[in-house]
């Protein structure tokens, strides 16, 4: 093993220190360094590992069964503990009872270990706190479809408040991976294929969660979503320009603008180098370029995977050294690799200063969280309402805003009194509303005898409540993912006797092959799973108008349905209030306002695809196989109409300035509705190829019938920045086309010219487009 030496970190920047230590943080820094100076190697090690109390047969992490740990928590933590892994989210436990246990455990750390340092408790919180009976919100794809950063902030603050009440300090969210291939199973955890939408929504989540005194963890830095053929853990061969211009920006925004306090490394390798062992990524980009001063945590078992899966380390000891050198501060969920470090240090194969560097970062985080002063002598919560009316109100609003009306041949909204046949495998299945990292699909699926613990009506129940049970019939038709067609006959009969058939099809979210979407549930095609398409075809053959409702965690190739169904609704796992949102859109009580955060593909063979493609990325006359999607990024219909006019842009703008754009928006229909105004740009000529369309800014706007507003957008020219041929991020002079519409549709357009010299982009440059209504 190669010997490694390093210098211990300097003082943390002032932003990382809590107010009670003074504005410059010197008192806090002196305190953590004094604490470090009193530590033995074993006590240092204890601060950079986690402990996961697992039960036999549970599988909520990759290869979890390969890591059998029979050590008792009390023995493991005798020198202290860095992280307690998923105290609430591994199995259904009563929150109050578990809190009482947790307070006692923390109190024992304070009183029973030499240094008396409590542990950081971390938990999954992607679609709400991952705990039994906690509110379950729409999946991140739905956040993207809503185009509403403020509402995402509100949701995250509610999640953070629940976490704080239960003694949880760190949440493993948000996921900032930019969607590159819809075949990848973890698409349902992602926000969008557009890095700016991912960055603004993700940063808003960070701000909301951290406003409650808990820390967010950015996942998965970086490149994870660009895996070959959409296979989980597959190699990534993204070039440095794709990394810098597409995959990095959401993380940069969340760190620089959201002050995210933790980052989780990606499982993947990029061009042969695993991220968990790459100091250029975890130190060079994160810390040296962006000034990140928080903690880097391992994705579960990611350090050991350097040995077991990547084979760049001969054993766990070598893996531990590589990860620690690269900048992984904490091994999660346990210490399988880092437990070897004391021997490595004592053998002179690793400079203890590297261990100290990680320990200092953890101690600073615990200082920020108030843990170094916590005694846990207060009483734990006797009862916590994890699914309060406030939670449900947020869940309802976000679900309603996220439903995308993809097509409508004047059948929606459905008039009262119509006979409605509700058909399909996702119509009367609670799990169809939730994503992979929801507690129901992540954990409860392994505890089938335990009640859900939250109120979550199915779509069938929602439609019956909306239209009246007397006019609604029901037939399953088929399962989500099987070849059984025995229910087709009943479904056809139900549709034939109805005025309209509402077919609810799509995904079942799960883990590692237990679902049609989710972690480890990748696809080699983008057809609806099982025989669901054949079910839709059979119902279409009856001649009864079909409203297709897609309850999915990824976009499917449904161009055939867009051409033949009376209407198509896309709902990305809309959460516990999702059925009411869908039923409300069907009736017209809710005017749909969601917009596609990811293109709906025409075929799997066109993948990977992004609307951010250069001219040759779509095909046309240069190939017999075009990649044109069935529905583009940003698309979505309404029950009213909106008109754009008077797009005003300056004739010229300095390359280091800002574009001040205004556009008039009018509701020209008969009902109130929300529009998502989207401003796009195209760099006409550049030193490297540029996308044919790029989202520059957006704003959700509510308008009454006949109402007009003027939307002003201030777009920093850095929204048009890219990495030039020297891989320097710059803004180049030249013409820029601007339009309001979607990526594919230009409702109103204009031209401006960036003038002056090529302008360099730094971390001090503006990253956000601001908007104002008048």
CSV table of N, CA and C in Angstrom, one decimal, residues 326-469:
chain,number,residue,atom,x,y,z
A,326,UNK,N,-9.3,11.0,-1.4
A,326,UNK,CA,-10.1,11.7,-2.4
A,326,UNK,C,-10.9,12.8,-1.7
A,327,UNK,N,-11.4,12.5,-0.5
A,327,UNK,CA,-12.2,13.5,0.2
A,327,UNK,C,-13.5,13.0,0.8
A,328,UNK,N,-13.7,11.7,0.9
A,328,UNK,CA,-14.9,11.1,1.5
A,328,UNK,C,-14.6,11.2,3.0
A,329,UNK,N,-15.4,12.0,3.7
A,329,UNK,CA,-15.2,12.3,5.1
A,329,UNK,C,-15.8,11.2,6.0
A,330,UNK,N,-17.0,10.7,5.6
A,330,UNK,CA,-17.8,9.8,6.4
A,330,UNK,C,-18.1,8.6,5.6
A,331,UNK,N,-17.9,7.4,6.2
A,331,UNK,CA,-18.3,6.2,5.5
A,331,UNK,C,-19.7,5.8,6.0
A,332,UNK,N,-20.6,5.6,5.1
A,332,UNK,CA,-22.0,5.2,5.4
A,332,UNK,C,-22.3,4.0,4.6
A,333,UNK,N,-23.2,3.1,5.1
A,333,UNK,CA,-24.0,3.3,6.3
A,333,UNK,C,-23.3,2.9,7.6
A,334,UNK,N,-22.2,2.1,7.4
A,334,UNK,CA,-21.4,1.6,8.5
A,334,UNK,C,-19.9,1.9,8.2
A,335,UNK,N,-19.0,1.2,8.9
A,335,UNK,CA,-17.6,1.5,8.8
A,335,UNK,C,-16.8,0.3,8.2
A,336,UNK,N,-17.4,-0.4,7.2
A,336,UNK,CA,-16.8,-1.6,6.7
A,336,UNK,C,-15.4,-1.4,6.3
A,337,UNK,N,-15.1,-0.3,5.6
A,337,UNK,CA,-13.7,-0.1,5.1
A,337,UNK,C,-12.9,0.8,6.1
A,338,UNK,N,-13.6,1.9,6.6
A,338,UNK,CA,-12.8,2.8,7.5
A,338,UNK,C,-12.4,2.2,8.8
A,339,UNK,N,-13.0,1.1,9.2
A,339,UNK,CA,-12.6,0.4,10.4
A,339,UNK,C,-11.2,-0.1,10.4
A,340,UNK,N,-10.6,-0.2,9.1
A,340,UNK,CA,-9.2,-0.7,9.0
A,340,UNK,C,-8.2,0.5,9.2
A,341,UNK,N,-8.7,1.7,9.3
A,341,UNK,CA,-7.8,2.8,9.3
A,341,UNK,C,-6.8,2.9,10.5
A,342,UNK,N,-7.2,2.6,11.7
A,342,UNK,CA,-6.2,2.6,12.8
A,342,UNK,C,-4.9,1.8,12.5
A,343,UNK,N,-5.1,0.6,12.0
A,343,UNK,CA,-4.0,-0.2,11.7
A,343,UNK,C,-3.1,0.4,10.6
A,344,UNK,N,-3.8,1.0,9.6
A,344,UNK,CA,-3.1,1.6,8.5
A,344,UNK,C,-2.3,2.8,8.9
A,345,UNK,N,-2.8,3.6,9.8
A,345,UNK,CA,-2.1,4.8,10.3
A,345,UNK,C,-1.0,4.3,11.2
A,346,UNK,N,-1.2,3.4,12.0
A,346,UNK,CA,-0.1,2.9,12.9
A,346,UNK,C,1.0,2.3,12.2
A,347,UNK,N,0.7,1.7,11.0
A,347,UNK,CA,1.7,1.0,10.2
A,347,UNK,C,2.5,2.1,9.4
A,348,UNK,N,2.1,3.3,9.5
A,348,UNK,CA,2.8,4.4,8.7
A,348,UNK,C,2.4,4.4,7.3
A,349,UNK,N,1.3,3.8,6.9
A,349,UNK,CA,0.9,3.8,5.5
A,349,UNK,C,-0.1,4.9,5.2
A,350,UNK,N,-0.5,5.7,6.2
A,350,UNK,CA,-1.4,6.8,5.9
A,350,UNK,C,-1.1,7.9,7.0
A,351,UNK,N,-0.9,9.1,6.5
A,351,UNK,CA,-0.6,10.2,7.4
A,351,UNK,C,-1.9,10.5,8.2
A,352,UNK,N,-1.7,10.5,9.5
A,352,UNK,CA,-2.8,10.7,10.4
A,352,UNK,C,-3.5,12.1,10.2
A,353,UNK,N,-2.8,13.0,9.5
A,353,UNK,CA,-3.4,14.3,9.2
A,353,UNK,C,-4.6,14.1,8.3
A,354,UNK,N,-4.6,13.1,7.4
A,354,UNK,CA,-5.7,12.9,6.6
A,354,UNK,C,-7.0,12.5,7.4
A,355,UNK,N,-6.7,11.6,8.3
A,355,UNK,CA,-7.8,11.2,9.3
A,355,UNK,C,-8.3,12.5,10.0
A,356,UNK,N,-7.4,13.3,10.5
A,356,UNK,CA,-7.8,14.5,11.2
A,356,UNK,C,-8.6,15.4,10.3
A,357,UNK,N,-8.3,15.5,9.1
A,357,UNK,CA,-9.0,16.4,8.2
A,357,UNK,C,-10.5,16.0,8.1
A,358,UNK,N,-10.8,14.7,8.0
A,358,UNK,CA,-12.2,14.3,8.0
A,358,UNK,C,-12.8,14.5,9.3
A,359,UNK,N,-12.1,14.2,10.4
A,359,UNK,CA,-12.7,14.3,11.7
A,359,UNK,C,-13.1,15.8,12.0
A,360,UNK,N,-12.2,16.7,11.6
A,360,UNK,CA,-12.5,18.1,11.8
A,360,UNK,C,-13.7,18.6,11.1
A,361,UNK,N,-13.9,18.1,9.9
A,361,UNK,CA,-15.1,18.4,9.1
A,361,UNK,C,-16.4,17.9,9.8
A,362,UNK,N,-16.3,16.7,10.3
A,362,UNK,CA,-17.5,16.2,11.1
A,362,UNK,C,-17.7,17.0,12.3
A,363,UNK,N,-16.7,17.3,13.1
A,363,UNK,CA,-16.9,18.1,14.3
A,363,UNK,C,-17.4,19.4,14.0
A,364,UNK,N,-17.0,20.1,12.9
A,364,UNK,CA,-17.6,21.4,12.5
A,364,UNK,C,-19.0,21.2,12.2
A,365,UNK,N,-19.4,20.1,11.6
A,365,UNK,CA,-20.8,19.9,11.3
A,365,UNK,C,-21.6,19.7,12.6
A,366,UNK,N,-21.1,19.0,13.5
A,366,UNK,CA,-21.8,18.8,14.7
A,366,UNK,C,-21.9,20.1,15.5
A,367,UNK,N,-20.9,20.9,15.4
A,367,UNK,CA,-20.9,22.2,16.1
A,367,UNK,C,-22.0,23.1,15.4
A,368,UNK,N,-22.1,23.1,14.1
A,368,UNK,CA,-23.2,23.8,13.4
A,368,UNK,C,-24.6,23.3,13.9
A,369,UNK,N,-24.7,22.0,14.0
A,369,UNK,CA,-26.0,21.4,14.4
A,369,UNK,C,-26.3,21.6,15.9
A,370,UNK,N,-25.4,22.1,16.6
A,370,UNK,CA,-25.6,22.3,18.1
A,370,UNK,C,-25.4,21.0,18.9
A,371,UNK,N,-24.8,20.0,18.3
A,371,UNK,CA,-24.7,18.7,18.9
A,371,UNK,C,-23.5,18.7,20.0
A,372,UNK,N,-22.5,19.6,19.8
A,372,UNK,CA,-21.5,19.6,20.8
A,372,UNK,C,-21.9,20.1,22.2
A,373,UNK,N,-23.1,20.8,22.2
A,373,UNK,CA,-23.6,21.3,23.4
A,373,UNK,C,-24.9,20.6,23.9
A,374,UNK,N,-25.3,19.6,23.1
A,374,UNK,CA,-26.5,18.9,23.4
A,374,UNK,C,-26.3,17.9,24.5
A,375,UNK,N,-27.3,17.8,25.4
A,375,UNK,CA,-27.2,16.9,26.5
A,375,UNK,C,-28.3,15.8,26.5
A,376,UNK,N,-29.3,16.1,25.7
A,376,UNK,CA,-30.5,15.2,25.6
A,376,UNK,C,-31.1,14.8,26.9
A,377,UNK,N,-31.0,15.8,27.8
A,377,UNK,CA,-31.7,15.6,29.1
A,377,UNK,C,-33.2,16.1,29.0
A,378,UNK,N,-33.5,16.8,27.9
A,378,UNK,CA,-34.9,17.2,27.7
A,378,UNK,C,-35.7,16.0,27.3
A,379,UNK,N,-37.0,16.2,27.4
A,379,UNK,CA,-37.9,15.0,27.1
A,379,UNK,C,-38.1,14.9,25.6
A,380,UNK,N,-38.0,13.7,25.1
A,380,UNK,CA,-38.3,13.5,23.6
A,380,UNK,C,-39.8,13.7,23.3
A,381,UNK,N,-40.1,13.9,22.1
A,381,UNK,CA,-41.5,14.2,21.8
A,381,UNK,C,-42.4,13.0,22.1
A,382,UNK,N,-43.5,13.3,22.9
A,382,UNK,CA,-44.4,12.2,23.2
A,382,UNK,C,-45.3,11.9,22.1
A,383,UNK,N,-45.5,12.8,21.2
A,383,UNK,CA,-46.3,12.6,20.0
A,383,UNK,C,-46.0,13.6,18.9
A,384,UNK,N,-45.8,13.1,17.7
A,384,UNK,CA,-45.5,14.0,16.6
A,384,UNK,C,-46.5,13.7,15.4
A,385,UNK,N,-47.2,14.7,14.9
A,385,UNK,CA,-48.0,14.5,13.8
A,385,UNK,C,-47.2,14.7,12.5
A,386,UNK,N,-46.9,13.6,11.9
A,386,UNK,CA,-46.0,13.6,10.8
A,386,UNK,C,-46.8,13.7,9.5
A,387,UNK,N,-48.1,13.8,9.6
A,387,UNK,CA,-48.9,14.0,8.4
A,387,UNK,C,-50.1,14.9,8.7
A,388,UNK,N,-49.7,16.1,9.1
A,388,UNK,CA,-50.6,17.1,9.6
A,388,UNK,C,-51.4,17.7,8.4
A,389,UNK,N,-52.4,18.5,8.7
A,389,UNK,CA,-53.2,19.2,7.6
A,389,UNK,C,-52.2,20.1,6.8
A,390,UNK,N,-51.2,20.7,7.4
A,390,UNK,CA,-50.3,21.5,6.7
A,390,UNK,C,-49.5,20.7,5.6
A,391,UNK,N,-49.1,19.5,6.1
A,391,UNK,CA,-48.4,18.6,5.2
A,391,UNK,C,-49.3,18.2,4.0
A,392,UNK,N,-50.5,17.9,4.3
A,392,UNK,CA,-51.4,17.5,3.3
A,392,UNK,C,-51.8,18.6,2.3
A,393,UNK,N,-51.9,19.8,2.8
A,393,UNK,CA,-52.2,20.9,2.0
A,393,UNK,C,-51.0,21.1,0.9
A,394,UNK,N,-49.8,21.1,1.4
A,394,UNK,CA,-48.7,21.2,0.5
A,394,UNK,C,-48.7,20.1,-0.5
A,395,UNK,N,-48.9,18.8,0.0
A,395,UNK,CA,-48.9,17.7,-0.9
A,395,UNK,C,-50.0,17.8,-2.0
A,396,UNK,N,-51.1,18.3,-1.6
A,396,UNK,CA,-52.2,18.5,-2.6
A,396,UNK,C,-51.9,19.6,-3.6
A,397,UNK,N,-51.4,20.7,-3.2
A,397,UNK,CA,-51.1,21.8,-4.1
A,397,UNK,C,-50.0,21.4,-5.1
A,398,UNK,N,-49.0,20.7,-4.6
A,398,UNK,CA,-47.9,20.2,-5.4
A,398,UNK,C,-48.3,19.2,-6.4
A,399,UNK,N,-49.2,18.3,-5.9
A,399,UNK,CA,-49.7,17.3,-6.9
A,399,UNK,C,-50.6,17.9,-8.0
A,400,UNK,N,-51.4,18.9,-7.6
A,400,UNK,CA,-52.3,19.5,-8.6
A,400,UNK,C,-51.4,20.3,-9.6
A,401,UNK,N,-50.4,20.9,-9.2
A,401,UNK,CA,-49.6,21.7,-10.1
A,401,UNK,C,-48.7,20.8,-11.0
A,402,UNK,N,-48.5,19.6,-10.6
A,402,UNK,CA,-47.6,18.7,-11.3
A,402,UNK,C,-48.2,17.9,-12.4
A,403,UNK,N,-49.6,17.8,-12.5
A,403,UNK,CA,-50.2,17.0,-13.5
A,403,UNK,C,-50.1,17.6,-14.8
A,404,UNK,N,-49.6,16.9,-15.8
A,404,UNK,CA,-49.4,17.4,-17.1
A,404,UNK,C,-50.5,16.9,-18.1
A,405,UNK,N,-51.3,17.8,-18.7
A,405,UNK,CA,-52.2,17.4,-19.7
A,405,UNK,C,-51.4,17.4,-21.0
A,406,UNK,N,-51.1,16.2,-21.5
A,406,UNK,CA,-50.2,16.1,-22.6
A,406,UNK,C,-51.0,16.3,-23.9
A,407,UNK,N,-52.2,15.7,-24.0
A,407,UNK,CA,-53.1,15.9,-25.2
A,407,UNK,C,-54.5,15.9,-24.7
A,408,UNK,N,-55.4,16.5,-25.6
A,408,UNK,CA,-56.8,16.6,-25.2
A,408,UNK,C,-57.6,16.9,-26.5
A,409,UNK,N,-58.4,16.0,-26.9
A,409,UNK,CA,-59.3,16.2,-28.1
A,409,UNK,C,-60.7,16.6,-27.6
A,410,UNK,N,-60.7,17.6,-26.8
A,410,UNK,CA,-62.0,18.2,-26.3
A,410,UNK,C,-62.8,17.3,-25.5
A,411,UNK,N,-62.2,16.2,-24.9
A,411,UNK,CA,-63.0,15.3,-24.1
A,411,UNK,C,-62.9,15.8,-22.6
A,412,UNK,N,-61.8,16.4,-22.2
A,412,UNK,CA,-61.7,16.9,-20.9
A,412,UNK,C,-61.9,18.4,-20.8
A,413,UNK,N,-62.5,18.9,-19.7
A,413,UNK,CA,-62.9,18.1,-18.5
A,413,UNK,C,-64.2,17.4,-18.8
A,414,UNK,N,-64.4,16.3,-18.0
A,414,UNK,CA,-65.6,15.4,-18.2
A,414,UNK,C,-66.8,16.1,-17.6
A,415,UNK,N,-67.9,16.2,-18.3
A,415,UNK,CA,-69.1,16.8,-17.7
A,415,UNK,C,-69.7,15.8,-16.6
A,416,UNK,N,-70.4,16.4,-15.6
A,416,UNK,CA,-71.0,15.6,-14.6
A,416,UNK,C,-72.0,14.7,-15.2
A,417,UNK,N,-72.2,13.6,-14.6
A,417,UNK,CA,-73.2,12.6,-15.0
A,417,UNK,C,-72.8,11.6,-16.0
A,418,UNK,N,-71.6,11.8,-16.6
A,418,UNK,CA,-71.1,10.8,-17.5
A,418,UNK,C,-70.8,9.5,-16.8
A,419,UNK,N,-71.1,8.4,-17.5
A,419,UNK,CA,-70.7,7.1,-17.0
A,419,UNK,C,-69.2,6.8,-17.3
A,420,UNK,N,-68.5,6.6,-16.2
A,420,UNK,CA,-67.1,6.5,-16.3
A,420,UNK,C,-66.6,5.1,-15.9
A,421,UNK,N,-65.9,4.4,-16.8
A,421,UNK,CA,-65.3,3.1,-16.5
A,421,UNK,C,-63.8,3.4,-16.1
A,422,UNK,N,-63.4,3.1,-14.9
A,422,UNK,CA,-62.1,3.3,-14.5
A,422,UNK,C,-61.4,1.9,-14.6
A,423,UNK,N,-60.3,1.9,-15.4
A,423,UNK,CA,-59.7,0.6,-15.8
A,423,UNK,C,-58.2,0.7,-15.6
A,424,UNK,N,-57.6,-0.4,-15.3
A,424,UNK,CA,-56.1,-0.4,-15.3
A,424,UNK,C,-55.5,-0.8,-14.0
A,425,UNK,N,-54.2,-1.3,-14.1
A,425,UNK,CA,-53.6,-1.9,-12.9
A,425,UNK,C,-53.2,-0.9,-11.9
A,426,UNK,N,-53.1,0.4,-12.2
A,426,UNK,CA,-52.8,1.4,-11.3
A,426,UNK,C,-54.0,2.2,-10.7
A,427,UNK,N,-55.2,1.8,-11.1
A,427,UNK,CA,-56.4,2.5,-10.7
A,427,UNK,C,-56.7,2.4,-9.3
A,428,UNK,N,-56.5,1.2,-8.8
A,428,UNK,CA,-56.9,0.9,-7.4
A,428,UNK,C,-55.8,0.3,-6.6
A,429,UNK,N,-54.6,0.9,-6.8
A,429,UNK,CA,-53.4,0.4,-6.1
A,429,UNK,C,-52.7,1.6,-5.4
A,430,UNK,N,-52.6,1.6,-4.1
A,430,UNK,CA,-52.1,2.7,-3.4
A,430,UNK,C,-50.6,3.0,-3.7
A,431,UNK,N,-49.9,1.9,-3.9
A,431,UNK,CA,-48.5,2.1,-4.2
A,431,UNK,C,-48.2,2.8,-5.5
A,432,UNK,N,-49.2,2.9,-6.4
A,432,UNK,CA,-49.0,3.5,-7.7
A,432,UNK,C,-48.8,5.0,-7.6
A,433,UNK,N,-49.2,5.6,-6.4
A,433,UNK,CA,-49.0,7.0,-6.2
A,433,UNK,C,-47.6,7.4,-5.8
A,434,UNK,N,-46.8,6.5,-5.4
A,434,UNK,CA,-45.6,6.8,-4.7
A,434,UNK,C,-44.3,6.3,-5.5
A,435,UNK,N,-43.2,7.0,-5.2
A,435,UNK,CA,-42.0,6.7,-5.9
A,435,UNK,C,-41.2,5.6,-5.1
A,436,UNK,N,-40.0,5.4,-5.6
A,436,UNK,CA,-39.1,4.3,-5.1
A,436,UNK,C,-38.7,4.6,-3.7
A,437,UNK,N,-38.4,5.8,-3.4
A,437,UNK,CA,-37.9,6.2,-2.0
A,437,UNK,C,-39.0,6.6,-1.1
A,438,UNK,N,-40.2,6.4,-1.4
A,438,UNK,CA,-41.3,6.6,-0.5
A,438,UNK,C,-41.2,5.4,0.6
A,439,UNK,N,-41.7,5.7,1.8
A,439,UNK,CA,-41.6,4.7,2.8
A,439,UNK,C,-42.5,3.5,2.4
A,440,UNK,N,-43.6,3.7,1.7
A,440,UNK,CA,-44.5,2.6,1.4
A,440,UNK,C,-43.8,1.6,0.4
A,441,UNK,N,-43.1,2.1,-0.6
A,441,UNK,CA,-42.5,1.3,-1.6
A,441,UNK,C,-41.1,0.9,-1.3
A,442,UNK,N,-40.5,1.7,-0.4
A,442,UNK,CA,-39.1,1.4,0.0
A,442,UNK,C,-39.0,0.4,1.1
A,443,UNK,N,-39.9,0.5,2.1
A,443,UNK,CA,-39.8,-0.3,3.3
A,443,UNK,C,-41.0,-1.1,3.5
A,444,UNK,N,-42.2,-0.5,3.5
A,444,UNK,CA,-43.4,-1.3,3.9
A,444,UNK,C,-43.7,-2.5,3.0
A,445,UNK,N,-43.2,-2.4,1.8
A,445,UNK,CA,-43.4,-3.6,0.8
A,445,UNK,C,-42.8,-4.8,1.4
A,446,UNK,N,-41.8,-4.7,2.3
A,446,UNK,CA,-41.2,-5.8,3.0
A,446,UNK,C,-41.9,-6.2,4.3
A,447,UNK,N,-43.0,-5.5,4.6
A,447,UNK,CA,-43.8,-5.7,5.8
A,447,UNK,C,-45.2,-5.7,5.4
A,448,UNK,N,-45.7,-6.7,4.6
A,448,UNK,CA,-47.0,-6.6,4.0
A,448,UNK,C,-48.2,-6.7,5.0
A,449,UNK,N,-47.9,-7.1,6.3
A,449,UNK,CA,-49.0,-7.1,7.3
A,449,UNK,C,-49.1,-5.8,8.0
A,450,UNK,N,-48.3,-4.8,7.7
A,450,UNK,CA,-48.3,-3.5,8.4
A,450,UNK,C,-49.2,-2.6,7.6
A,451,UNK,N,-50.1,-1.8,8.3
A,451,UNK,CA,-50.9,-0.8,7.6
A,451,UNK,C,-50.0,0.3,7.1
A,452,UNK,N,-50.5,1.0,6.0
A,452,UNK,CA,-49.8,2.0,5.4
A,452,UNK,C,-49.5,3.2,6.4
A,453,UNK,N,-50.5,3.5,7.2
A,453,UNK,CA,-50.3,4.5,8.2
A,453,UNK,C,-50.6,5.9,7.8
A,454,UNK,N,-50.9,6.1,6.5
A,454,UNK,CA,-51.3,7.4,6.0
A,454,UNK,C,-52.5,7.3,5.2
A,455,UNK,N,-53.3,8.3,5.1
A,455,UNK,CA,-54.5,8.3,4.2
A,455,UNK,C,-54.0,8.6,2.8
A,456,UNK,N,-54.3,7.7,1.9
A,456,UNK,CA,-53.8,7.8,0.5
A,456,UNK,C,-54.9,7.1,-0.4
A,457,UNK,N,-56.0,7.8,-0.7
A,457,UNK,CA,-57.0,7.2,-1.6
A,457,UNK,C,-56.4,6.8,-2.9
A,458,UNK,N,-56.8,5.7,-3.5
A,458,UNK,CA,-56.4,5.3,-4.8
A,458,UNK,C,-57.1,6.2,-5.9
A,459,UNK,N,-56.7,6.1,-7.1
A,459,UNK,CA,-57.3,6.9,-8.2
A,459,UNK,C,-58.8,6.5,-8.3
A,460,UNK,N,-59.1,5.2,-8.2
A,460,UNK,CA,-60.5,4.8,-8.3
A,460,UNK,C,-61.3,5.5,-7.2
A,461,UNK,N,-60.8,5.5,-6.0
A,461,UNK,CA,-61.5,6.1,-4.9
A,461,UNK,C,-61.6,7.6,-5.1
A,462,UNK,N,-60.6,8.3,-5.7
A,462,UNK,CA,-60.7,9.7,-6.0
A,462,UNK,C,-61.7,10.0,-7.0
A,463,UNK,N,-61.8,9.2,-8.1
A,463,UNK,CA,-62.8,9.4,-9.1
A,463,UNK,C,-64.2,9.2,-8.6
A,464,UNK,N,-64.4,8.2,-7.8
A,464,UNK,CA,-65.7,7.9,-7.2
A,464,UNK,C,-66.1,9.1,-6.4
A,465,UNK,N,-65.2,9.7,-5.6
A,465,UNK,CA,-65.5,10.8,-4.7
A,465,UNK,C,-65.8,12.0,-5.6
A,466,UNK,N,-65.1,12.2,-6.7
A,466,UNK,CA,-65.3,13.3,-7.6
A,466,UNK,C,-66.6,13.3,-8.4
A,467,UNK,N,-66.9,12.1,-8.9
A,467,UNK,CA,-68.0,12.0,-9.9
A,467,UNK,C,-69.3,11.3,-9.3
A,468,UNK,N,-69.1,10.6,-8.2
A,468,UNK,CA,-70.2,9.9,-7.6
A,468,UNK,C,-70.0,8.4,-7.9
A,469,UNK,N,-70.1,7.6,-6.9
A,469,UNK,CA,-69.8,6.1,-7.0
A,469,UNK,C,-70.9,5.5,-8.0
